[in-house]
mmCIF file of C-alpha atoms in Angstrom:
data_model
loop_
_atom_site.group_PDB
_atom_site.id
_atom_site.type_symbol
_atom_site.label_atom_id
_atom_site.label_comp_id
_atom_site.label_asym_id
_atom_site.label_seq_id
_atom_site.Cartn_x
_atom_site.Cartn_y
_atom_site.Cartn_z
ATOM 1 C CA MET A 1 142.452 42.745 -255.426
ATOM 2 C CA GLU A 2 145.192 40.825 -257.702
ATOM 3 C CA PRO A 3 148.253 41.450 -258.620
ATOM 4 C CA GLU A 4 148.086 41.766 -262.913
ATOM 5 C CA GLU A 5 150.614 38.523 -263.292
ATOM 6 C CA GLU A 6 148.706 36.285 -261.353
ATOM 7 C CA ALA A 7 145.774 36.068 -264.368
ATOM 8 C CA LYS A 8 144.959 32.531 -264.962
ATOM 9 C CA PHE A 9 143.750 31.108 -268.578
ATOM 10 C CA ILE A 10 141.543 28.829 -270.030
ATOM 11 C CA THR A 11 141.980 27.903 -273.630
ATOM 12 C CA LEU A 12 138.242 27.412 -275.432
ATOM 13 C CA GLN A 13 137.902 25.294 -278.364
ATOM 14 C CA ASP A 14 138.064 27.689 -280.825
ATOM 15 C CA GLY A 15 141.437 28.902 -279.536
ATOM 16 C CA ARG A 16 140.356 32.022 -277.518
ATOM 17 C CA ARG A 17 141.704 32.781 -274.325
ATOM 18 C CA LEU A 18 139.660 33.882 -271.015
ATOM 19 C CA ALA A 19 141.175 35.043 -267.663
ATOM 20 C CA TYR A 20 140.022 34.391 -264.796
ATOM 21 C CA ARG A 21 140.717 34.676 -260.724
ATOM 22 C CA GLU A 22 139.945 32.146 -258.359
ATOM 23 C CA GLN A 23 139.365 33.170 -254.403
ATOM 24 C CA GLY A 24 137.745 31.589 -251.531
ATOM 25 C CA VAL A 25 138.272 27.237 -250.059
ATOM 26 C CA THR A 26 141.057 25.662 -252.033
ATOM 27 C CA PRO A 27 141.785 23.622 -253.752
ATOM 28 C CA PRO A 28 138.888 22.843 -255.139
ATOM 29 C CA GLU A 29 137.876 19.612 -254.613
ATOM 30 C CA VAL A 30 137.462 20.121 -251.104
ATOM 31 C CA ALA A 31 134.605 22.523 -252.035
ATOM 32 C CA GLN A 32 131.060 22.439 -251.541
ATOM 33 C CA ARG A 33 129.697 25.485 -254.304
ATOM 34 C CA THR A 34 131.470 26.917 -256.943
ATOM 35 C CA LEU A 35 130.414 30.026 -258.021
ATOM 36 C CA LEU A 36 131.403 31.985 -260.998
ATOM 37 C CA VAL A 37 131.024 35.669 -261.157
ATOM 38 C CA LEU A 38 130.062 37.334 -264.088
ATOM 39 C CA HIS A 39 131.156 41.374 -264.191
ATOM 40 C CA GLY A 40 129.486 44.995 -265.596
ATOM 41 C CA ILE A 41 130.289 46.672 -268.133
ATOM 42 C CA ALA A 42 134.037 48.522 -268.126
ATOM 43 C CA SER A 43 134.863 46.334 -264.779
ATOM 44 C CA SER A 44 136.907 42.892 -265.096
ATOM 45 C CA ARG A 45 137.672 39.715 -263.258
ATOM 46 C CA LEU A 46 139.511 41.861 -260.578
ATOM 47 C CA ALA A 47 136.168 42.739 -259.002
ATOM 48 C CA GLY A 48 134.516 39.515 -258.759
ATOM 49 C CA MET A 49 132.285 40.395 -255.377
ATOM 50 C CA PRO A 50 134.180 43.440 -254.115
ATOM 51 C CA GLY A 51 135.957 43.369 -251.134
ATOM 52 C CA VAL A 52 133.998 39.716 -250.321
ATOM 53 C CA ASP A 53 135.268 38.528 -247.016
ATOM 54 C CA GLU A 54 137.558 35.491 -247.513
ATOM 55 C CA ASP A 55 136.518 33.647 -244.107
ATOM 56 C CA LEU A 56 133.077 34.025 -245.485
ATOM 57 C CA LEU A 57 133.872 32.429 -248.510
ATOM 58 C CA ARG A 58 135.364 29.817 -246.085
ATOM 59 C CA GLU A 59 132.889 29.374 -244.073
ATOM 60 C CA LEU A 60 129.884 28.983 -246.729
ATOM 61 C CA SER A 61 133.161 26.966 -248.713
ATOM 62 C CA VAL A 62 132.619 28.503 -251.710
ATOM 63 C CA ARG A 63 135.217 28.199 -254.473
ATOM 64 C CA LEU A 64 134.694 31.698 -255.924
ATOM 65 C CA VAL A 65 135.947 32.059 -259.675
ATOM 66 C CA ALA A 66 135.458 35.085 -261.378
ATOM 67 C CA ILE A 67 136.384 35.347 -265.284
ATOM 68 C CA ASP A 68 137.201 38.215 -268.306
ATOM 69 C CA ARG A 69 134.257 38.883 -270.256
ATOM 70 C CA PRO A 70 135.428 38.350 -274.217
ATOM 71 C CA GLY A 71 137.159 41.525 -275.216
ATOM 72 C CA TYR A 72 137.343 42.326 -271.182
ATOM 73 C CA GLY A 73 140.326 42.356 -269.159
ATOM 74 C CA ARG A 74 143.040 39.560 -270.491
ATOM 75 C CA SER A 75 140.410 37.951 -272.081
ATOM 76 C CA ASP A 76 140.443 37.363 -276.148
ATOM 77 C CA LYS A 77 138.225 38.861 -277.989
ATOM 78 C CA HIS A 78 135.530 37.654 -279.788
ATOM 79 C CA PRO A 79 133.191 39.749 -282.735
ATOM 80 C CA THR A 80 130.353 38.080 -283.354
ATOM 81 C CA GLN A 81 129.643 37.184 -279.291
ATOM 82 C CA THR A 82 126.115 37.005 -278.664
ATOM 83 C CA PHE A 83 124.319 35.913 -275.211
ATOM 84 C CA ALA A 84 124.485 32.191 -277.506
ATOM 85 C CA THR A 85 127.476 31.483 -277.507
ATOM 86 C CA PHE A 86 129.261 33.769 -274.296
ATOM 87 C CA ALA A 87 126.405 30.839 -272.578
ATOM 88 C CA ALA A 88 128.808 28.379 -274.484
ATOM 89 C CA ASP A 89 131.495 29.937 -273.201
ATOM 90 C CA ILE A 90 130.483 29.508 -269.627
ATOM 91 C CA ALA A 91 130.115 25.856 -270.254
ATOM 92 C CA GLN A 92 133.554 25.092 -271.458
ATOM 93 C CA LEU A 93 134.322 27.111 -268.775
ATOM 94 C CA ALA A 94 132.710 25.536 -266.206
ATOM 95 C CA ASP A 95 134.664 21.545 -267.853
ATOM 96 C CA LEU A 96 137.531 23.034 -268.079
ATOM 97 C CA LEU A 97 137.985 24.361 -264.192
ATOM 98 C CA GLU A 98 135.746 21.298 -262.881
ATOM 99 C CA LEU A 99 133.701 23.547 -262.036
ATOM 100 C CA GLY A 100 131.017 20.619 -261.788
ATOM 101 C CA GLU A 101 127.765 19.675 -263.624
ATOM 102 C CA ARG A 102 125.794 22.031 -262.536
ATOM 103 C CA ILE A 103 127.248 25.863 -261.005
ATOM 104 C CA TRP A 104 125.981 28.773 -259.494
ATOM 105 C CA LEU A 105 126.058 32.364 -261.058
ATOM 106 C CA LEU A 106 126.463 35.709 -259.886
ATOM 107 C CA GLY A 107 125.967 38.701 -262.018
ATOM 108 C CA TYR A 108 126.344 42.591 -261.359
ATOM 109 C CA SER A 109 125.068 44.958 -263.657
ATOM 110 C CA CYS A 110 125.483 44.393 -267.381
ATOM 111 C CA GLY A 111 126.561 40.464 -266.386
ATOM 112 C CA GLY A 112 123.841 40.296 -264.678
ATOM 113 C CA GLY A 113 122.617 39.736 -268.923
ATOM 114 C CA TYR A 114 124.462 37.259 -269.596
ATOM 115 C CA CYS A 115 122.770 35.330 -266.990
ATOM 116 C CA TRP A 116 119.764 35.435 -268.064
ATOM 117 C CA GLY A 117 121.215 34.161 -271.232
ATOM 118 C CA ALA A 118 122.923 31.569 -268.955
ATOM 119 C CA ALA A 119 119.458 30.819 -268.104
ATOM 120 C CA TYR A 120 117.891 30.569 -271.229
ATOM 121 C CA TYR A 121 120.314 28.847 -273.654
ATOM 122 C CA ILE A 122 122.032 26.474 -270.701
ATOM 123 C CA PRO A 123 119.747 25.416 -268.337
ATOM 124 C CA HIS A 124 120.490 22.539 -267.627
ATOM 125 C CA ARG A 125 124.319 24.097 -266.178
ATOM 126 C CA ILE A 126 122.323 26.638 -264.166
ATOM 127 C CA ALA A 127 121.939 25.116 -260.673
ATOM 128 C CA GLY A 128 120.798 28.918 -259.741
ATOM 129 C CA ILE A 129 121.279 32.034 -260.447
ATOM 130 C CA ALA A 130 122.094 35.532 -258.216
ATOM 131 C CA MET A 131 121.963 39.372 -260.034
ATOM 132 C CA TRP A 132 123.024 42.791 -258.898
ATOM 133 C CA ALA A 133 120.893 45.084 -260.074
ATOM 134 C CA PRO A 134 120.850 43.211 -263.568
ATOM 135 C CA VAL A 135 120.125 44.722 -267.120
ATOM 136 C CA GLY A 136 117.417 44.652 -268.719
ATOM 137 C CA ASN A 137 116.224 44.967 -271.819
ATOM 138 C CA TYR A 138 113.629 47.696 -272.525
ATOM 139 C CA TRP A 139 112.401 46.098 -276.003
ATOM 140 C CA TRP A 140 111.290 42.648 -274.601
ATOM 141 C CA LYS A 141 108.167 42.280 -276.934
ATOM 142 C CA ASP A 142 105.752 41.478 -273.538
ATOM 143 C CA ILE A 143 106.472 44.520 -271.720
ATOM 144 C CA SER A 144 103.018 46.618 -272.233
ATOM 145 C CA GLU A 145 103.172 50.064 -273.468
ATOM 146 C CA ALA A 146 102.383 51.106 -270.062
ATOM 147 C CA ASP A 147 105.244 49.608 -268.012
ATOM 148 C CA ARG A 148 107.543 50.706 -271.010
ATOM 149 C CA SER A 149 106.357 54.017 -270.670
ATOM 150 C CA ILE A 150 107.103 53.867 -266.537
ATOM 151 C CA VAL A 151 110.764 52.272 -267.344
ATOM 152 C CA PHE A 152 112.014 53.238 -270.350
ATOM 153 C CA GLY A 153 110.059 56.279 -270.214
ATOM 154 C CA SER A 154 109.819 58.425 -266.883
ATOM 155 C CA SER A 155 112.948 56.518 -265.238
ATOM 156 C CA LEU A 156 115.275 57.868 -268.330
ATOM 157 C CA ASN A 157 115.510 61.756 -269.130
ATOM 158 C CA LYS A 158 114.537 62.627 -273.073
ATOM 159 C CA ASP A 159 118.783 63.293 -273.758
ATOM 160 C CA SER A 160 119.054 59.083 -272.319
ATOM 161 C CA ARG A 161 116.518 58.281 -274.223
ATOM 162 C CA ARG A 162 117.899 59.249 -277.366
ATOM 163 C CA GLN A 163 121.198 58.489 -277.301
ATOM 164 C CA LEU A 164 119.564 54.352 -276.036
ATOM 165 C CA SER A 165 117.631 54.666 -279.606
ATOM 166 C CA ILE A 166 120.773 55.997 -282.081
ATOM 167 C CA ILE A 167 123.098 53.334 -280.247
ATOM 168 C CA ARG A 168 119.974 50.501 -281.145
ATOM 169 C CA LYS A 169 120.446 51.522 -284.589
ATOM 170 C CA LEU A 170 124.164 51.449 -285.041
ATOM 171 C CA PRO A 171 126.166 48.823 -286.108
ATOM 172 C CA PRO A 172 128.612 47.190 -283.511
ATOM 173 C CA TRP A 173 131.706 48.081 -285.798
ATOM 174 C CA VAL A 174 130.558 51.753 -285.153
ATOM 175 C CA LEU A 175 130.056 51.365 -281.078
ATOM 176 C CA HIS A 176 133.498 49.543 -280.921
ATOM 177 C CA MET A 177 134.817 52.337 -283.012
ATOM 178 C CA TYR A 178 132.697 54.793 -280.153
ATOM 179 C CA ALA A 179 134.202 52.818 -277.291
ATOM 180 C CA ARG A 180 137.214 52.632 -278.759
ATOM 181 C CA HIS A 181 137.926 56.462 -279.672
ATOM 182 C CA VAL A 182 136.063 57.867 -277.256
ATOM 183 C CA LEU A 183 134.981 55.818 -273.923
ATOM 184 C CA LEU A 184 138.290 55.215 -273.649
ATOM 185 C CA ARG A 185 139.787 58.303 -273.000
ATOM 186 C CA SER A 186 138.139 58.754 -269.496
ATOM 187 C CA VAL A 187 139.470 55.339 -268.066
ATOM 188 C CA GLY A 188 140.690 55.364 -264.273
ATOM 189 C CA PRO A 189 140.127 58.168 -262.535
ATOM 190 C CA LYS A 190 138.794 60.199 -264.736
ATOM 191 C CA HIS A 191 135.766 57.445 -264.979
ATOM 192 C CA VAL A 192 135.084 57.833 -261.936
ATOM 193 C CA GLU A 193 135.110 61.503 -261.855
ATOM 194 C CA ALA A 194 132.127 61.713 -265.010
ATOM 195 C CA ALA A 195 129.940 59.219 -262.768
ATOM 196 C CA SER A 196 130.426 61.064 -259.418
ATOM 197 C CA ALA A 197 128.149 63.988 -261.116
ATOM 198 C CA LYS A 198 125.406 61.512 -262.138
ATOM 199 C CA LEU A 199 125.482 58.881 -259.096
ATOM 200 C CA SER A 200 122.748 58.862 -256.480
ATOM 201 C CA PRO A 201 123.902 59.884 -253.118
ATOM 202 C CA PRO A 202 124.411 56.615 -251.642
ATOM 203 C CA ASP A 203 126.990 55.803 -254.143
ATOM 204 C CA ILE A 204 129.092 58.924 -254.220
ATOM 205 C CA ARG A 205 129.433 58.145 -250.276
ATOM 206 C CA HIS A 206 130.071 55.291 -251.163
ATOM 207 C CA LEU A 207 133.250 56.245 -253.514
ATOM 208 C CA GLN A 208 134.317 58.085 -250.531
ATOM 209 C CA LYS A 209 136.354 54.987 -249.467
ATOM 210 C CA PRO A 210 139.818 54.813 -250.046
ATOM 211 C CA LEU A 211 139.627 51.123 -250.742
ATOM 212 C CA ALA A 212 136.041 51.400 -252.738
ATOM 213 C CA TYR A 213 137.900 54.083 -254.443
ATOM 214 C CA GLU A 214 141.317 52.925 -255.461
ATOM 215 C CA GLY A 215 139.524 49.329 -256.234
ATOM 216 C CA ILE A 216 136.752 50.619 -258.863
ATOM 217 C CA ILE A 217 140.065 52.340 -260.680
ATOM 218 C CA ARG A 218 142.094 49.695 -260.635
ATOM 219 C CA ASP A 219 139.673 47.270 -262.030
ATOM 220 C CA ASN A 220 138.323 50.049 -264.520
ATOM 221 C CA ILE A 221 142.044 49.991 -266.135
ATOM 222 C CA GLU A 222 142.188 46.375 -266.208
ATOM 223 C CA SER A 223 138.672 45.767 -268.558
ATOM 224 C CA ALA A 224 140.122 49.062 -270.799
ATOM 225 C CA LYS A 225 142.923 46.519 -271.505
ATOM 226 C CA GLN A 226 141.807 45.197 -275.031
ATOM 227 C CA LYS A 227 141.068 48.710 -275.810
ATOM 228 C CA TYR A 228 136.829 48.264 -274.243
ATOM 229 C CA PHE A 229 136.447 45.807 -277.508
ATOM 230 C CA GLY A 230 134.490 44.708 -274.550
ATOM 231 C CA PHE A 231 132.480 47.634 -273.494
ATOM 232 C CA GLY A 232 131.624 48.092 -277.243
ATOM 233 C CA HIS A 233 130.020 45.075 -277.890
ATOM 234 C CA ASP A 234 128.181 45.208 -273.982
ATOM 235 C CA LEU A 235 126.291 48.315 -275.582
ATOM 236 C CA TYR A 236 125.534 46.213 -278.890
ATOM 237 C CA LEU A 237 124.579 43.620 -277.359
ATOM 238 C CA ILE A 238 122.297 45.032 -274.458
ATOM 239 C CA THR A 239 120.629 47.281 -276.834
ATOM 240 C CA HIS A 240 119.552 45.242 -279.422
ATOM 241 C CA HIS A 241 117.484 41.405 -279.452
ATOM 242 C CA TRP A 242 118.714 38.976 -277.167
ATOM 243 C CA GLY A 243 117.788 35.978 -279.051
ATOM 244 C CA PHE A 244 114.765 35.383 -276.342
ATOM 245 C CA GLU A 245 112.073 36.935 -274.716
ATOM 246 C CA ILE A 246 111.704 37.067 -271.075
ATOM 247 C CA THR A 247 108.786 35.203 -270.796
ATOM 248 C CA ASP A 248 110.817 32.788 -272.391
ATOM 249 C CA VAL A 249 113.377 31.466 -269.163
ATOM 250 C CA PRO A 250 111.450 30.098 -267.335
ATOM 251 C CA LYS A 251 110.287 27.606 -269.640
ATOM 252 C CA VAL A 252 113.245 26.362 -269.433
ATOM 253 C CA PHE A 253 114.894 27.505 -266.428
ATOM 254 C CA HIS A 254 112.641 26.889 -262.633
ATOM 255 C CA GLY A 255 114.940 28.675 -260.696
ATOM 256 C CA PRO A 256 116.420 29.439 -257.733
ATOM 257 C CA LEU A 257 116.903 33.330 -259.733
ATOM 258 C CA HIS A 258 117.301 36.008 -257.000
ATOM 259 C CA ILE A 259 117.676 39.347 -257.880
ATOM 260 C CA TRP A 260 118.851 42.470 -255.740
ATOM 261 C CA ASN A 261 118.336 46.277 -256.778
ATOM 262 C CA GLY A 262 118.834 49.250 -254.636
ATOM 263 C CA ASP A 263 115.560 51.531 -254.920
ATOM 264 C CA GLU A 264 118.276 54.503 -255.214
ATOM 265 C CA ASP A 265 119.459 53.018 -258.126
ATOM 266 C CA LEU A 266 120.448 55.796 -260.811
ATOM 267 C CA LEU A 267 122.078 53.464 -263.489
ATOM 268 C CA VAL A 268 119.661 50.476 -263.062
ATOM 269 C CA PRO A 269 116.273 51.108 -261.976
ATOM 270 C CA ILE A 270 114.823 49.011 -259.632
ATOM 271 C CA ASN A 271 111.396 49.210 -260.852
ATOM 272 C CA LEU A 272 112.845 47.439 -264.025
ATOM 273 C CA GLN A 273 113.355 44.756 -262.021
ATOM 274 C CA GLN A 274 109.686 45.445 -260.516
ATOM 275 C CA CYS A 275 108.695 45.155 -264.232
ATOM 276 C CA ILE A 276 110.108 41.555 -264.820
ATOM 277 C CA LYS A 277 108.773 40.043 -262.019
ATOM 278 C CA LYS A 278 105.066 40.995 -262.505
ATOM 279 C CA LEU A 279 105.887 39.192 -266.417
ATOM 280 C CA ILE A 280 107.721 36.462 -264.457
ATOM 281 C CA PRO A 281 106.550 36.047 -261.096
ATOM 282 C CA GLU A 282 106.840 32.427 -260.246
ATOM 283 C CA LEU A 283 110.738 32.857 -261.369
ATOM 284 C CA VAL A 284 111.826 35.917 -259.767
ATOM 285 C CA HIS A 285 112.276 36.420 -256.513
ATOM 286 C CA LEU A 286 113.580 40.133 -255.743
ATOM 287 C CA HIS A 287 114.684 41.392 -253.471
ATOM 288 C CA PRO A 288 114.467 45.334 -252.543
ATOM 289 C CA LEU A 289 117.571 47.820 -250.534
ATOM 290 C CA PRO A 290 116.124 50.793 -249.476
ATOM 291 C CA GLY A 291 118.421 53.969 -249.651
ATOM 292 C CA GLU A 292 120.922 51.885 -251.410
ATOM 293 C CA GLY A 293 122.455 52.529 -254.865
ATOM 294 C CA HIS A 294 124.314 51.434 -258.091
ATOM 295 C CA LEU A 295 127.367 50.575 -256.133
ATOM 296 C CA SER A 296 126.943 51.072 -252.608
ATOM 297 C CA ALA A 297 124.126 47.755 -251.565
ATOM 298 C CA PHE A 298 127.554 45.421 -253.616
ATOM 299 C CA CYS A 299 130.689 46.960 -253.087
ATOM 300 C CA TYR A 300 132.396 46.022 -249.612
ATOM 301 C CA ASN A 301 129.434 45.339 -248.109
ATOM 302 C CA ASN A 302 130.206 42.281 -246.069
ATOM 303 C CA LYS A 303 125.741 41.664 -245.101
ATOM 304 C CA ILE A 304 124.623 41.812 -248.068
ATOM 305 C CA HIS A 305 127.798 39.838 -249.550
ATOM 306 C CA ARG A 306 126.722 36.493 -247.128
ATOM 307 C CA GLU A 307 122.912 37.670 -247.689
ATOM 308 C CA THR A 308 123.379 36.824 -251.356
ATOM 309 C CA LEU A 309 125.213 33.732 -250.453
ATOM 310 C CA THR A 310 123.570 32.165 -248.293
ATOM 311 C CA THR A 311 119.743 32.547 -249.930
ATOM 312 C CA LEU A 312 121.122 31.689 -252.878
ATOM 313 C CA PHE A 313 122.512 27.968 -251.965
ATOM 314 C CA GLY A 314 119.405 28.053 -248.684
ATOM 315 C CA VAL A 315 121.514 28.051 -245.869
ATOM 316 C CA SER A 316 120.772 28.826 -243.249
ATOM 317 C CA GLY A 317 122.028 32.881 -242.010
ATOM 318 C CA GLY A 318 120.184 34.355 -245.025
ATOM 319 C CA SER A 319 117.802 36.383 -243.496
ATOM 320 C CA ARG A 320 118.287 39.649 -243.622
ATOM 321 C CA ALA A 321 117.810 42.365 -240.490
ATOM 322 C CA THR A 322 114.529 44.571 -240.626
ATOM 323 C CA GLU A 323 116.753 46.831 -241.280
ATOM 324 C CA HIS A 324 119.048 47.729 -244.068
ATOM 325 C CA VAL A 325 122.460 48.614 -243.230
ATOM 326 C CA GLY A 326 125.376 50.251 -246.003
ATOM 327 C CA SER A 327 129.248 50.563 -245.175
ATOM 328 C CA ASN A 328 130.462 54.076 -243.307
ATOM 329 C CA PRO A 329 133.136 55.466 -245.847
ATOM 330 C CA GLU A 330 134.761 57.126 -242.414
ATOM 331 C CA GLU A 331 134.353 53.833 -240.128
ATOM 332 C CA LEU A 332 135.778 51.909 -243.102
ATOM 333 C CA GLU A 333 139.190 54.500 -242.975
ATOM 334 C CA LYS A 334 139.336 54.176 -239.019
ATOM 335 C CA THR A 335 139.616 50.211 -238.975
ATOM 336 C CA GLY A 336 141.018 49.288 -242.567
ATOM 337 C CA SER A 337 138.422 46.921 -242.702
ATOM 338 C CA PRO A 338 135.729 46.880 -245.607
ATOM 339 C CA ASP A 339 133.616 44.909 -244.084
ATOM 340 C CA VAL A 340 133.018 45.006 -240.618
ATOM 341 C CA ILE A 341 131.158 48.027 -239.650
ATOM 342 C CA MET A 342 127.840 49.079 -241.045
ATOM 343 C CA VAL A 343 125.335 51.831 -240.929
ATOM 344 C CA LYS A 344 121.709 51.760 -240.897
ATOM 345 C CA GLY A 345 120.557 51.967 -244.065
ATOM 346 C CA ALA A 346 117.847 54.755 -242.564
ATOM 347 C CA GLU A 347 121.085 57.035 -242.625
ATOM 348 C CA LEU A 348 121.289 56.821 -246.398
ATOM 349 C CA GLN A 349 117.727 57.759 -246.696
ATOM 350 C CA GLN A 350 118.897 61.732 -248.121
ATOM 351 C CA GLU A 351 118.492 63.825 -250.695
ATOM 352 C CA ASP A 352 115.161 62.750 -252.048
ATOM 353 C CA ALA A 353 114.937 64.774 -254.682
ATOM 354 C CA ARG A 354 117.763 63.874 -256.421
ATOM 355 C CA ALA A 355 117.218 60.007 -255.766
ATOM 356 C CA GLN A 356 114.002 61.079 -257.901
ATOM 357 C CA ALA A 357 114.903 62.452 -260.898
ATOM 358 C CA PRO A 358 115.260 60.975 -264.107
ATOM 359 C CA ARG A 359 117.710 58.298 -263.867
ATOM 360 C CA THR A 360 120.981 57.901 -266.593
ATOM 361 C CA PRO A 361 121.788 54.687 -268.511
ATOM 362 C CA TYR A 362 124.317 52.465 -268.039
ATOM 363 C CA PHE A 363 126.256 52.815 -271.149
ATOM 364 C CA GLN A 364 127.106 56.387 -270.114
ATOM 365 C CA LEU A 365 128.907 56.589 -266.615
ATOM 366 C CA SER A 366 130.055 52.945 -267.675
ATOM 367 C CA PRO A 367 129.678 51.552 -264.324
ATOM 368 C CA LEU A 368 130.826 48.174 -262.673
#
């Protein structure tokens, strides 16, 4: 991850500044592809594709740009932000950084929600979208009551459902106060400690890696520079109407659109993606990841990074091996390399009872 002083900035038409960082191919005009990465809740530009290999980016001729979304890290707040206004921010950013007329997006967790927004509001500017465990709206009207019962009811325990329902009724200023005066108390190591008690076994093992543990702490601390304003605003936006229904997206955006989700993800359950796939099968390409959680599949995992990029860009090398692989913290510690040593995903298939336990929603754990 970059030193804090290396943050770069662009200034939007309304005077707000967005912070960003770049990786991969330089100078920009040499890159064949540009990928804009949108971080999750309680995260920042420092995450990007966590642990991505610079050699992989150069091999695929990728210029990677990761930003702080408004109210996170070094980016200015946008008190009236919506999914539509942020899509407009993306278009402006693409122009100011000369990313091209059509860009590629990668959204992780809550960042995936803003990818859905970009697909709907600025489809003409999007070449393709990849999402890692993206959040969705449990109240999209096209989700049947039966499916909603599975996604919202069976996957979340009673307390979580009650908390989501309460947040959905609150105005933005209350959620901003909640983030500033309650959630902000648990930044850095406390953030990881609170999450560890409720994460799936693969994610707990992932946090045993020194690079992963230290990276999440640093990223979370950076995300809170604006007193968690972005966190509070995310809570409001993701639990209220997004300005569009999920079935509206294929009417304007025709892909490609790929979703990866671990089947042991306790923050964003895979059955949410399966429900979306059922609603818009013509658009969504769903890639289940056996034995993986919310962090283990995507952080310091060179195999999934390569698969994501090659699949999204439609270049060779995108097919996954028969057995999914994840990261081995013990071997990682021996080698010091976050993306070389892999183990079979079957080794992560443990503690099934816990994996089947009721899910805890993303806002409680403030994940990446």
